[in-house]
Tab-separated table of N, CA and C in Angstrom:
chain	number	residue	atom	x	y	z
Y	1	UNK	N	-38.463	40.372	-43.822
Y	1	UNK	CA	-38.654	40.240	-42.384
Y	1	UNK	C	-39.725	41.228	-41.954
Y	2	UNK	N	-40.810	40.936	-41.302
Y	2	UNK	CA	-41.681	41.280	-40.585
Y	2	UNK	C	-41.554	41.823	-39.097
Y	3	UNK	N	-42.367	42.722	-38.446
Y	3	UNK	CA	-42.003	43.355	-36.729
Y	3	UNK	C	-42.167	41.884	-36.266
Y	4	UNK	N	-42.874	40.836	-35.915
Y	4	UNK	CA	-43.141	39.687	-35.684
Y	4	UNK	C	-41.756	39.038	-35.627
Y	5	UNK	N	-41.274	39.061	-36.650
Y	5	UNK	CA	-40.015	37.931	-36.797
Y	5	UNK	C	-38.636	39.120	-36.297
Y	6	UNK	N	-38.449	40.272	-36.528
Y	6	UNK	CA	-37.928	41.180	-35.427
Y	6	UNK	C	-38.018	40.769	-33.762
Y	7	UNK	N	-39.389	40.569	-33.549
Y	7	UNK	CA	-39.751	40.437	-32.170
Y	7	UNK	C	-39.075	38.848	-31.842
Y	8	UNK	N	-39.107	38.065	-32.764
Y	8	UNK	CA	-38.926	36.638	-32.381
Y	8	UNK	C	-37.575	36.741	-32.349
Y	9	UNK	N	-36.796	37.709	-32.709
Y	9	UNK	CA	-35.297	37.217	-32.942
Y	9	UNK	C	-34.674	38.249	-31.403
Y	10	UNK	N	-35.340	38.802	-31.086
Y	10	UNK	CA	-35.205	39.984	-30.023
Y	10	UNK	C	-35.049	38.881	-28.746
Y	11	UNK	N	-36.358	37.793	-29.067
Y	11	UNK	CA	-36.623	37.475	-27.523
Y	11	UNK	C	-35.651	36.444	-28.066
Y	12	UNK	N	-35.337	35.812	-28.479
Y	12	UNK	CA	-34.431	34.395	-28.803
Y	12	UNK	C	-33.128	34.911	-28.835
Y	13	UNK	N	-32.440	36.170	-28.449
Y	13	UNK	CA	-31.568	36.165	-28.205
Y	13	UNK	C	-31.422	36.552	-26.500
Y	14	UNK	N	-32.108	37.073	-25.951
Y	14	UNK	CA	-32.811	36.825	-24.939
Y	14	UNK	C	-32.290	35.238	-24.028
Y	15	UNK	N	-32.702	34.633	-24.355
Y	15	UNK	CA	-33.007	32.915	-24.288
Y	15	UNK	C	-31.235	32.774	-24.351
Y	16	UNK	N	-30.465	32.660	-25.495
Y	16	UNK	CA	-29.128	32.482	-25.735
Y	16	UNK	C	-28.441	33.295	-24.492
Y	17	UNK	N	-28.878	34.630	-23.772
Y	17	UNK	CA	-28.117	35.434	-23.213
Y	17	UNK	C	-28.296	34.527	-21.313
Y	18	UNK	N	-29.602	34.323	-21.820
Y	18	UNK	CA	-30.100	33.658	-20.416
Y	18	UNK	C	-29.570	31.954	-20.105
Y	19	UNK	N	-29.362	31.705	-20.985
Y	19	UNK	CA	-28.522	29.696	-21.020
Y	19	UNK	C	-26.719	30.098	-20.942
Y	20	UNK	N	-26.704	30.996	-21.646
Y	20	UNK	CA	-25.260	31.562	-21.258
Y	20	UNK	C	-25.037	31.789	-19.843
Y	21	UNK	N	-25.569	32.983	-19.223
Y	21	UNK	CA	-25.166	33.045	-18.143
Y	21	UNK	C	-25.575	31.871	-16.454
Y	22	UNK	N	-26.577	31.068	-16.914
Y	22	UNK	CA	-26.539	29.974	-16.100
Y	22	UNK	C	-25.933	28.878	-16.436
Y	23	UNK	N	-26.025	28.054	-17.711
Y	23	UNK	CA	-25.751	27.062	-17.495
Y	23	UNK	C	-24.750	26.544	-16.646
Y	24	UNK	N	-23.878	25.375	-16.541
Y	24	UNK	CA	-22.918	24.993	-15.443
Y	24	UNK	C	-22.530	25.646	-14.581
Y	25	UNK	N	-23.146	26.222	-13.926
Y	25	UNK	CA	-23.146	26.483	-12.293
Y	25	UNK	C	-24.404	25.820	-11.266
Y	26	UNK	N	-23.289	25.690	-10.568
Y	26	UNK	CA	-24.159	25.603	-9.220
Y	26	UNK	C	-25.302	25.707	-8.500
Y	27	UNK	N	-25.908	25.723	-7.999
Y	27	UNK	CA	-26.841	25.901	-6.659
Y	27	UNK	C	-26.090	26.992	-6.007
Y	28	UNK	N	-25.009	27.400	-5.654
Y	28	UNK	CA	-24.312	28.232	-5.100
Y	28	UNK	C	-23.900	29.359	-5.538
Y	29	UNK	N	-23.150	28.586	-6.550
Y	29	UNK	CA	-23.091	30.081	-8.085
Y	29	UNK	C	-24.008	30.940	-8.241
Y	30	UNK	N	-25.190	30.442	-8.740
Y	30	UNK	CA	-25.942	30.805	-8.959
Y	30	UNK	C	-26.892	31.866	-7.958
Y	31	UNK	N	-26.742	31.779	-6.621
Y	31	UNK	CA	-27.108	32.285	-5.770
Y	31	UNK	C	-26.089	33.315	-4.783
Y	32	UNK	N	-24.919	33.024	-5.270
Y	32	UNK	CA	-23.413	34.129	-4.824
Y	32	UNK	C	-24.201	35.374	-4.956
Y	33	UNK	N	-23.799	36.330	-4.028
Y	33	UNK	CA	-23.576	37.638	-4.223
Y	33	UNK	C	-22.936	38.079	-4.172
Y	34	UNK	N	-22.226	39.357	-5.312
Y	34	UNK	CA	-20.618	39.945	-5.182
Y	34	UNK	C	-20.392	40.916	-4.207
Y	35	UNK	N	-21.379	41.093	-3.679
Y	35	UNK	CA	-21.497	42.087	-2.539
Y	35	UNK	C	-22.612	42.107	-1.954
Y	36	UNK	N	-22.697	41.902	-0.587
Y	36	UNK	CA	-24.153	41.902	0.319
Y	36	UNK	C	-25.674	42.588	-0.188
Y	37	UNK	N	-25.178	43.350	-0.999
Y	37	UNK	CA	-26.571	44.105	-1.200
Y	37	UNK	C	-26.713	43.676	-3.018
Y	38	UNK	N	-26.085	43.295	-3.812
Y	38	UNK	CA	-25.725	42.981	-4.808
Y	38	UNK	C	-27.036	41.694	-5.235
Y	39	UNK	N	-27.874	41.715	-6.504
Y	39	UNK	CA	-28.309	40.351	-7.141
Y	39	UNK	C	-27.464	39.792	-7.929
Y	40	UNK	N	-28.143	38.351	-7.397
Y	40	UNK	CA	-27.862	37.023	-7.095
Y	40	UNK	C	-27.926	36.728	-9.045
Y	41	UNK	N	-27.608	35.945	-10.057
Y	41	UNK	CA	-27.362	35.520	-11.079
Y	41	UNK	C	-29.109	34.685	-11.167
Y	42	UNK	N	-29.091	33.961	-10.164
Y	42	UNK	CA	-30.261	33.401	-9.830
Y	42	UNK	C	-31.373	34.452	-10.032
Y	43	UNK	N	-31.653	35.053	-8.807
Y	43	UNK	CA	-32.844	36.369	-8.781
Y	43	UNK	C	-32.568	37.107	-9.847
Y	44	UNK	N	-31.681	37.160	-10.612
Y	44	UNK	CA	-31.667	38.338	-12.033
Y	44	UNK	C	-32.568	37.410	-12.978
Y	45	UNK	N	-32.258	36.164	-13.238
Y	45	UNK	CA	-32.609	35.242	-14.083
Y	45	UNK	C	-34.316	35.584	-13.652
Y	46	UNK	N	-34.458	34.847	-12.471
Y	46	UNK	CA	-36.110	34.668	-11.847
Y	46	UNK	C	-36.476	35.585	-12.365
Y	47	UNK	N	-36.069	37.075	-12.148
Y	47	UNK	CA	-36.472	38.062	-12.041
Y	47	UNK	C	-37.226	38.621	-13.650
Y	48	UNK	N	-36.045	38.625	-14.608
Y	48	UNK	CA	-36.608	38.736	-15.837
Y	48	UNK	C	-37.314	37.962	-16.621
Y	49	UNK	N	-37.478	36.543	-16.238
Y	49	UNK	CA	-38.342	36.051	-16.390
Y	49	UNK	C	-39.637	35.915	-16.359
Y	50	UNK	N	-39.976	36.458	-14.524
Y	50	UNK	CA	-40.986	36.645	-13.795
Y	50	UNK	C	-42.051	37.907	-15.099
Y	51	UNK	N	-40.738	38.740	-14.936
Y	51	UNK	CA	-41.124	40.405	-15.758
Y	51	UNK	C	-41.996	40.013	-16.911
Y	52	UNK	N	-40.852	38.691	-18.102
Y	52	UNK	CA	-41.441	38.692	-19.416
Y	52	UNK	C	-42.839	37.548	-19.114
Y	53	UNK	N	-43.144	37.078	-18.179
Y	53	UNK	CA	-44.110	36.045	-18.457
Y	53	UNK	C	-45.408	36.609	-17.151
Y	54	UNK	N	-45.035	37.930	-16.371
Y	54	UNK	CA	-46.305	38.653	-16.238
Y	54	UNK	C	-46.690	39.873	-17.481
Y	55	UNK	N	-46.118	40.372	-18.015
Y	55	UNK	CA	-46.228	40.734	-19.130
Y	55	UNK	C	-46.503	40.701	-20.539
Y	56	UNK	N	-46.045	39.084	-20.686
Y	56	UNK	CA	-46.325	38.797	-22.105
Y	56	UNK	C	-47.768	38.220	-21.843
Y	57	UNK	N	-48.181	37.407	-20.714
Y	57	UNK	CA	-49.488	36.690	-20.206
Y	57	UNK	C	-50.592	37.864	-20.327
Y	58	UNK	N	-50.309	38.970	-19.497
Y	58	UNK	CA	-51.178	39.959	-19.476
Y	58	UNK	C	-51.787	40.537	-20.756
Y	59	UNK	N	-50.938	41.042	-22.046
Y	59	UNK	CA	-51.076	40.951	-23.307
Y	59	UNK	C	-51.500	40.393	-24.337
Y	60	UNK	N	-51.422	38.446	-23.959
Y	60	UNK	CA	-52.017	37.811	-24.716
Y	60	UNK	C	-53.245	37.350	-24.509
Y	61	UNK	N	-53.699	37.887	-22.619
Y	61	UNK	CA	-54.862	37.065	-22.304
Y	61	UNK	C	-54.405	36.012	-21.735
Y	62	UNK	N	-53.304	35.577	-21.292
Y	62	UNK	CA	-53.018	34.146	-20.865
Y	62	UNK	C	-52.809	33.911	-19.620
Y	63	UNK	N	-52.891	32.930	-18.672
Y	63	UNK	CA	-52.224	32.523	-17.352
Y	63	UNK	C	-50.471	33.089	-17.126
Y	64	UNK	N	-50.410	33.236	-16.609
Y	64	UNK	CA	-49.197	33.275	-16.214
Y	64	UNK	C	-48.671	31.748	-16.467
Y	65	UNK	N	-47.351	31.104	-17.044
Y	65	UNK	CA	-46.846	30.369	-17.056
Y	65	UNK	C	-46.272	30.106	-15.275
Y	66	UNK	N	-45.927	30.710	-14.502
Y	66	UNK	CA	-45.941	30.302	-13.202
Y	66	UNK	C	-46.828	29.744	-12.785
Y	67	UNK	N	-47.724	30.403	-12.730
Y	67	UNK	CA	-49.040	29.742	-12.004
Y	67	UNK	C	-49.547	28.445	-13.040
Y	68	UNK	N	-49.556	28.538	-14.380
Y	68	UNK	CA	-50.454	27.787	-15.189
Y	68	UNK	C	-49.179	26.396	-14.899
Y	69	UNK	N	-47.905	26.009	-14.940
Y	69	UNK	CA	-47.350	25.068	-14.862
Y	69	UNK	C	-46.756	24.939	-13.738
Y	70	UNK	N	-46.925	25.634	-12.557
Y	70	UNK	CA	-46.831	25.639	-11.739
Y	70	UNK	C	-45.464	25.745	-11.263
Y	71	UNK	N	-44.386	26.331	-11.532
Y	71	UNK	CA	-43.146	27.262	-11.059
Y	71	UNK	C	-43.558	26.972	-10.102
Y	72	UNK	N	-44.148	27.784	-9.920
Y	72	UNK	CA	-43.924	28.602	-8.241
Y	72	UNK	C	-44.089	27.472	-7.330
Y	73	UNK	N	-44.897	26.456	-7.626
Y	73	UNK	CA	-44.595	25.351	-6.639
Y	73	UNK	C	-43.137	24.326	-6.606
Y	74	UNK	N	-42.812	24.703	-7.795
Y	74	UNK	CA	-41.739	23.748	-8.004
Y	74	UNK	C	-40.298	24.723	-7.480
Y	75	UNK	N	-40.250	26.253	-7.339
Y	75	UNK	CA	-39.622	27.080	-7.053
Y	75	UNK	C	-39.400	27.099	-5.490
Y	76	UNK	N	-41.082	26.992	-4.701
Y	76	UNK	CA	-40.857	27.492	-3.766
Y	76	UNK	C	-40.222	28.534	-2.683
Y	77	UNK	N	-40.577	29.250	-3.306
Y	77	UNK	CA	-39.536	31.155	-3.028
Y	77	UNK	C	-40.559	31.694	-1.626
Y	78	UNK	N	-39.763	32.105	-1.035
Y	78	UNK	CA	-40.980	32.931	0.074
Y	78	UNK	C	-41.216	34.277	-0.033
Y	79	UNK	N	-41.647	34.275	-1.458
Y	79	UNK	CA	-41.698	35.561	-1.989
Y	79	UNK	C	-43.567	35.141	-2.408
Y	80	UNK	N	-44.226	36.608	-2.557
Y	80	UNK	CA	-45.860	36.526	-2.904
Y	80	UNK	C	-45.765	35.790	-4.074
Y	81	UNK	N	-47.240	35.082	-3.995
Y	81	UNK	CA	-47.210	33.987	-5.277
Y	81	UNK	C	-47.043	34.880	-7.222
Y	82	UNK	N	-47.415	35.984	-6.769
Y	82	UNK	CA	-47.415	36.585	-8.561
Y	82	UNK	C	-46.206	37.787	-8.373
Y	83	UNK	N	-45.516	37.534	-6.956
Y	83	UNK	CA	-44.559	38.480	-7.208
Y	83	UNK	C	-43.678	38.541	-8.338
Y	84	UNK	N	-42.852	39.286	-8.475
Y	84	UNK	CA	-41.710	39.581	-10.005
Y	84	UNK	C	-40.904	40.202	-9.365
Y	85	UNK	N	-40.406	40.328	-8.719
Y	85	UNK	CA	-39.276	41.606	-7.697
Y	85	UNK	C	-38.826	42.172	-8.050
Y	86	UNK	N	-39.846	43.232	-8.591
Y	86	UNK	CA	-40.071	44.805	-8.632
Y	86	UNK	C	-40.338	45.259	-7.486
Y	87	UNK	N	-39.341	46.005	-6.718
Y	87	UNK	CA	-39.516	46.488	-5.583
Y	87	UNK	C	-38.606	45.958	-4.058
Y	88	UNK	N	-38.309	44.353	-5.017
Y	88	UNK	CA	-37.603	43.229	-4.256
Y	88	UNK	C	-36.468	44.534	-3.134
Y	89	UNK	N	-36.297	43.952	-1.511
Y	89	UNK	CA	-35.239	44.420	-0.873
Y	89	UNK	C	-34.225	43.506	-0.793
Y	90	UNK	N	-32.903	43.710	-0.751
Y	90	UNK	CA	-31.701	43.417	-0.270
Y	90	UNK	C	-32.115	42.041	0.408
Y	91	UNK	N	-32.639	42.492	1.207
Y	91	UNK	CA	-32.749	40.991	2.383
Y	91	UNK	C	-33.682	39.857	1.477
Y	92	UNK	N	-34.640	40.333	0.564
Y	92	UNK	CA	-35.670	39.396	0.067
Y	92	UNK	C	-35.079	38.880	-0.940
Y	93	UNK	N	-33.751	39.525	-1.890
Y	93	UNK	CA	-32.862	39.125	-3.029
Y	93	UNK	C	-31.818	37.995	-1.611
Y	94	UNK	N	-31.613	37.987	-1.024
Y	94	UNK	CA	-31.352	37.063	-0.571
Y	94	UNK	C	-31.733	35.697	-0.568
Y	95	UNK	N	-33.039	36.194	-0.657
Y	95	UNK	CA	-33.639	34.827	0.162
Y	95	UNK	C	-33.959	33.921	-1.022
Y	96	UNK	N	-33.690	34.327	-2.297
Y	96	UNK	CA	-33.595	33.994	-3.328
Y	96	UNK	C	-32.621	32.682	-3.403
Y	97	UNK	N	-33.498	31.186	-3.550
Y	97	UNK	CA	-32.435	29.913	-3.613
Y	97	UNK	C	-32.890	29.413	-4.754
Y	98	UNK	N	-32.258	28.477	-5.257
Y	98	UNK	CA	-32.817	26.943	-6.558
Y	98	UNK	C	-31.683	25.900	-6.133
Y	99	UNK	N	-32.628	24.720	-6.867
Y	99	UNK	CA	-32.097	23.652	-6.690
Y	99	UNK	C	-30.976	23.335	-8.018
Y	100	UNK	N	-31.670	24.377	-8.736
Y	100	UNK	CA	-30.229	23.642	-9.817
Y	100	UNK	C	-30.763	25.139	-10.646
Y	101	UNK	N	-29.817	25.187	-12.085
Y	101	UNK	CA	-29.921	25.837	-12.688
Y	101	UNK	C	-30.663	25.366	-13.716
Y	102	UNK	N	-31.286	23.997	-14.060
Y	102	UNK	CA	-32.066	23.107	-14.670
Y	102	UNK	C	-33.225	23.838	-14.605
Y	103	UNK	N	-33.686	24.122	-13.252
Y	103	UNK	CA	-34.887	24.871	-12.995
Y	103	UNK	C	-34.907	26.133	-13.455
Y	104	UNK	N	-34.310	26.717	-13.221
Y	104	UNK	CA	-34.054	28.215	-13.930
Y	104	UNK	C	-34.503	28.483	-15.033
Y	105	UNK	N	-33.797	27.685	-15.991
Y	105	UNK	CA	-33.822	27.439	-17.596
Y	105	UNK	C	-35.329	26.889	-17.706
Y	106	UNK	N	-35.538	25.431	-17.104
Y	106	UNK	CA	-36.864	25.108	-17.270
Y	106	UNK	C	-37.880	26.311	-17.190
Y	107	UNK	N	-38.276	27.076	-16.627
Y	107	UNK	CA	-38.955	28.218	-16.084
Y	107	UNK	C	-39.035	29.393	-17.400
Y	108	UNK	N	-37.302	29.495	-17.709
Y	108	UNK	CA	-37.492	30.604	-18.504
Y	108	UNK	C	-37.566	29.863	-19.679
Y	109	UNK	N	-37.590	28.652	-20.572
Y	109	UNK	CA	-37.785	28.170	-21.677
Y	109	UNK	C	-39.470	28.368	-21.995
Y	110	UNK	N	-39.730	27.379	-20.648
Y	110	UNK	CA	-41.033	27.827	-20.599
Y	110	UNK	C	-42.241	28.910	-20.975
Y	111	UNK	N	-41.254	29.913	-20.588
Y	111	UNK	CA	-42.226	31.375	-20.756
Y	111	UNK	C	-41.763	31.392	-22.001
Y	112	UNK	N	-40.608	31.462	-22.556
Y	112	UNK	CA	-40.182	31.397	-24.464
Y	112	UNK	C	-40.942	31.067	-25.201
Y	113	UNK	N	-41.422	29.949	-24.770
Y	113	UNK	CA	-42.442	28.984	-25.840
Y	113	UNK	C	-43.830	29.952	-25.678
Y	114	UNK	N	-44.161	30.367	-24.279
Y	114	UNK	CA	-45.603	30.835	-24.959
Y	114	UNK	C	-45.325	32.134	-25.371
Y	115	UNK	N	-44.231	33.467	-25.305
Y	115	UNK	CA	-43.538	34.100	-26.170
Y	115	UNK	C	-43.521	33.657	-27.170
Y	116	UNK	N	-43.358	32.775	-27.809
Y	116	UNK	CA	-42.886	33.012	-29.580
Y	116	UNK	C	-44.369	32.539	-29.767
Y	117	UNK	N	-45.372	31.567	-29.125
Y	117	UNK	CA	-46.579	31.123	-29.680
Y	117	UNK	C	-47.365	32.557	-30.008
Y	118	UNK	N	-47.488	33.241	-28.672
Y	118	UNK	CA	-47.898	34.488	-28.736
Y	118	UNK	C	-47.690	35.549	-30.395
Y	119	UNK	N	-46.375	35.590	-30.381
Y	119	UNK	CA	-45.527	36.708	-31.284
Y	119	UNK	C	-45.716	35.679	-32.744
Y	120	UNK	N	-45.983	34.673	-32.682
Y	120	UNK	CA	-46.480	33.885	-34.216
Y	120	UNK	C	-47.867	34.662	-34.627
Y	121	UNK	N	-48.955	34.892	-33.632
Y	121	UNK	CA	-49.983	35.428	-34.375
Y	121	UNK	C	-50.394	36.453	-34.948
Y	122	UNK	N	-49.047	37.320	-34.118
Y	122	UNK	CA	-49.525	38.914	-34.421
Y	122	UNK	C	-49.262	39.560	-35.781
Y	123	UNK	N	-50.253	40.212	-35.961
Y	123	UNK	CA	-50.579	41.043	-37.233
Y	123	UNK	C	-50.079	42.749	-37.222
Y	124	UNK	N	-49.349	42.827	-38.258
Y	124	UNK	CA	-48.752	43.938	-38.452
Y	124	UNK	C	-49.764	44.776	-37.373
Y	125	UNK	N	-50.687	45.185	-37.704
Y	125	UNK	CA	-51.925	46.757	-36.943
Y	125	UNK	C	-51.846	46.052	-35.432
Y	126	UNK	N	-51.500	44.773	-34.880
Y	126	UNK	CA	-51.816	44.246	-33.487
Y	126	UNK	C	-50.719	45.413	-32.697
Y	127	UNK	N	-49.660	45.697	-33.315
Y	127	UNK	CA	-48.836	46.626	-32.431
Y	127	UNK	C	-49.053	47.883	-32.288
Y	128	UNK	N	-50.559	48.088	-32.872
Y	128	UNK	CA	-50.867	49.648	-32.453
Y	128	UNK	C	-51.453	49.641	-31.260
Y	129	UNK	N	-52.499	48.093	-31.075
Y	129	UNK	CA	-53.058	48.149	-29.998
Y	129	UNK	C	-52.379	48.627	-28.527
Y	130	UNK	N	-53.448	49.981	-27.812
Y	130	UNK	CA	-53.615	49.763	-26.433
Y	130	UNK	C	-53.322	49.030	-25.421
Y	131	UNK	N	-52.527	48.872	-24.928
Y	131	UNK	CA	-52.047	47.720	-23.667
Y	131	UNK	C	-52.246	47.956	-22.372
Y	132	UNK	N	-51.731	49.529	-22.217
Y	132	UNK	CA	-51.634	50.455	-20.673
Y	132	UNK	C	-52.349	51.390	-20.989
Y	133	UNK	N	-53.648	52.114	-20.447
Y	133	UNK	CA	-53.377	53.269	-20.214
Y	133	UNK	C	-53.194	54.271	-19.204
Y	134	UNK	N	-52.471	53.443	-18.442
Y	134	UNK	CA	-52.149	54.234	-17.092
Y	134	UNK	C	-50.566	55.330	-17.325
Y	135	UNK	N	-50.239	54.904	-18.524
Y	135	UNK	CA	-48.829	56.087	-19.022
Y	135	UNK	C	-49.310	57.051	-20.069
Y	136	UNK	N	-48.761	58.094	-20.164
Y	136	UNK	CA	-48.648	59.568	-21.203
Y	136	UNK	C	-47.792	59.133	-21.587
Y	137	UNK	N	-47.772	59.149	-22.854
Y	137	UNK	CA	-48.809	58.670	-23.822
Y	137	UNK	C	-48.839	57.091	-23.229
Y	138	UNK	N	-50.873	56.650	-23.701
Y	138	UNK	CA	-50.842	54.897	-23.192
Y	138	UNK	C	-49.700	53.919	-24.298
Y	139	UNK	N	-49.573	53.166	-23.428
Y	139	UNK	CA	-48.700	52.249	-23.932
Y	139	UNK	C	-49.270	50.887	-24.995
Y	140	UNK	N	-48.620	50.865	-26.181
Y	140	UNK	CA	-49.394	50.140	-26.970
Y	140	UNK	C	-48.715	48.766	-26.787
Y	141	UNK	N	-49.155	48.077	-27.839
Y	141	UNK	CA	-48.373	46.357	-27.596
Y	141	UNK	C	-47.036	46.523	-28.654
Y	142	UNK	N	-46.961	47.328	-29.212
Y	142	UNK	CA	-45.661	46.820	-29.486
Y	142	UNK	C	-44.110	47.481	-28.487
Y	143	UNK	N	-44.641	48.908	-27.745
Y	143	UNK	CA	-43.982	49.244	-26.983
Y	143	UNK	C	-43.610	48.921	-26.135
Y	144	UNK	N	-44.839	48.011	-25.689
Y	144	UNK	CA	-44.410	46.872	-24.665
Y	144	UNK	C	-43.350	45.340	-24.628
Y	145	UNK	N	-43.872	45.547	-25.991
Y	145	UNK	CA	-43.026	43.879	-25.995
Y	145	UNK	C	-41.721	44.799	-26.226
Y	146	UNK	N	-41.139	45.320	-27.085
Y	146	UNK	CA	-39.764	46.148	-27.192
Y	146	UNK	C	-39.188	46.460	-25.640
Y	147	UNK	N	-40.203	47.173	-24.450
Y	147	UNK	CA	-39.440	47.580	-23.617
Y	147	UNK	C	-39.300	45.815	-22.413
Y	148	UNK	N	-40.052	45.177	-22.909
Y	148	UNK	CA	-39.968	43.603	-22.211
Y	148	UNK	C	-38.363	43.023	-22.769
Y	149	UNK	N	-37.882	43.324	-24.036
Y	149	UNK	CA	-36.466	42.925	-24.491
Y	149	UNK	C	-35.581	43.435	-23.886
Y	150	UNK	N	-36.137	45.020	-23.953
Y	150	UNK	CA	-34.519	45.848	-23.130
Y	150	UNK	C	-34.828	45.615	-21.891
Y	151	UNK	N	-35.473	45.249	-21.130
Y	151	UNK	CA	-35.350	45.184	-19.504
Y	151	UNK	C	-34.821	43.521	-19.459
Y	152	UNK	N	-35.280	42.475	-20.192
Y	152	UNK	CA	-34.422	41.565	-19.792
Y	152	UNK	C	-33.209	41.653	-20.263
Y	153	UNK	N	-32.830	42.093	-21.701
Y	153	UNK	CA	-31.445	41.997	-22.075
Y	153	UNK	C	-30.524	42.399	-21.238
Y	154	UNK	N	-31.125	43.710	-20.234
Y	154	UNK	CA	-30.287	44.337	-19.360
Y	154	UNK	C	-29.972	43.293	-17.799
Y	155	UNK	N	-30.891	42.339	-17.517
Y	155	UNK	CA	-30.867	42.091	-16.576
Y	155	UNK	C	-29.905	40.593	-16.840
Y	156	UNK	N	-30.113	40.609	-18.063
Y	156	UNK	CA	-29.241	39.062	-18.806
Y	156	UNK	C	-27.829	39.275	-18.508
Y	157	UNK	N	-27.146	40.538	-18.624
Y	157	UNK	CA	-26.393	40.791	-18.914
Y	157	UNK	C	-26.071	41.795	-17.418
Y	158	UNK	N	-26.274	42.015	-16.746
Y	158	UNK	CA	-26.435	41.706	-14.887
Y	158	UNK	C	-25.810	39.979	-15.172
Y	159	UNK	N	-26.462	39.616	-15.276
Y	159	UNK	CA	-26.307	38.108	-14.970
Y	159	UNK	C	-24.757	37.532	-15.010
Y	160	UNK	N	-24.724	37.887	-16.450
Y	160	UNK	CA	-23.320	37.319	-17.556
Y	160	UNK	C	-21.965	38.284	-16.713
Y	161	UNK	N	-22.443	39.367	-15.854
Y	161	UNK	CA	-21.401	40.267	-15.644
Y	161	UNK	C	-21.175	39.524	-14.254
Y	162	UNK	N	-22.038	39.084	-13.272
Y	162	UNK	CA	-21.927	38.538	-12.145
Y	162	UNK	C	-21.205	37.547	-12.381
Y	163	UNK	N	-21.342	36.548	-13.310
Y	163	UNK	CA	-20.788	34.941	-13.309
Y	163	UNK	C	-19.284	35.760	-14.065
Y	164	UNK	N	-19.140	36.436	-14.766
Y	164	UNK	CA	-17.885	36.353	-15.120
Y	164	UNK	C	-17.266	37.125	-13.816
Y	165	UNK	N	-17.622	37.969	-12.825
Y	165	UNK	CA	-16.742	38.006	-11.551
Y	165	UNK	C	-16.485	37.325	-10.740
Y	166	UNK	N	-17.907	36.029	-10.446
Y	166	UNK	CA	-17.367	34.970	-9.776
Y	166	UNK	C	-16.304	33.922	-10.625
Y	167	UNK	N	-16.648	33.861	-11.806
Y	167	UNK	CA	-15.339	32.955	-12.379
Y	167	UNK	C	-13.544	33.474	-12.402
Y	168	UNK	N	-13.449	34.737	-12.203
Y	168	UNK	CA	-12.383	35.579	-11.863
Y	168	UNK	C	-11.788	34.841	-10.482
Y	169	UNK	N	-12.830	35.354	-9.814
Y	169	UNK	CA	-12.557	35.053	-8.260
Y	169	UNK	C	-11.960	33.867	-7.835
Y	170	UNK	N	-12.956	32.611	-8.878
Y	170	UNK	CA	-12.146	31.220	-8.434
Y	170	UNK	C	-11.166	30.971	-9.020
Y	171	UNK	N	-10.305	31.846	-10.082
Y	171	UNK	CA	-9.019	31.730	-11.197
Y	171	UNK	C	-7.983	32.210	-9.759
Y	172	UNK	N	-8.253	33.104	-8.723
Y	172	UNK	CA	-7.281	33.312	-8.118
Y	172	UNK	C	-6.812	32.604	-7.038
């Protein structure tokens, strides 16, 4: 096994963590909050998505999969067109809707595929490369794609923790 096929198994569990915590729910589910100020299962999903496919795009040279297949029109969020909600408020995680969780998945499969196309080419020395240098020490590409896993895994799993409190809730 190669960092490459490391990286592919990182983000593909990723993907499993993210179909887990949406599939069969709602429009509603999916958009519940367990508490007023609390994200939505929905906006966690968008959200790490948004993260890995301005990030992985930026790295490979590529469009954004939002913009290039056009999400964001099919999303319609009244959020800025290249936003990622970093920074998102309370009231704007609100405003966070979908029509199904179909879309969700569609969106984040989406960015998967040009993820693993991406992570097929790279060459052992590609993860030394330079990515940022706006951090001490600059940030190379493989630090990046590593810290792109732990910020969604974490937000996957936000997700999986929300739906298993709303499924509590409707047991009572």
């Amino acid at each position: 096994m190669n960092s490459a096929d490391v990286l592919r198994d990182g983000y593909g569990r990723i993907q499993e963590a993210v179909h887990a915590a949406v599939e069969g729910l709602s429009p509603e589910e999916l958009t519940a909050r367990i508490d007023p100020e609390a994200n939505s299962i929905a906006w966690l999903v968008w959200h790490l998505t948004r993260v890995q496919d301005d990030h992985i795009s930026d790295v490979a040279g590529l469009e954004q999969v939002w913009l290039s297949q056009d999400w964001a029109g099919r999303f319609g969020l009244p959020y800025a067109k290249r936003a990622t909600g970093f920074g998102h408020s309370s009231r704007q995680v609100g405003k966070m809707k979908v029509e199904s969780g179909e879309l969700l998945l569609g969106y984040y499969d989406a960015v998967h595929e040009q993820t693993l196309d991406f992570l097929s080419g790279l060459q052992e020395g590609d993860l030394d490369r330079v990515v940022d240098e706006s951090w001490t020490p600059p940030v190379t590409l493989g630090v990046r794609l590593v810290s792109v896993i732990e910020d969604d895994l974490q937000h996957a799993g936000q997700a999986a923790f929300v739906r298993g409190v709303l499924e509590r809730h409707q047991e009572d």
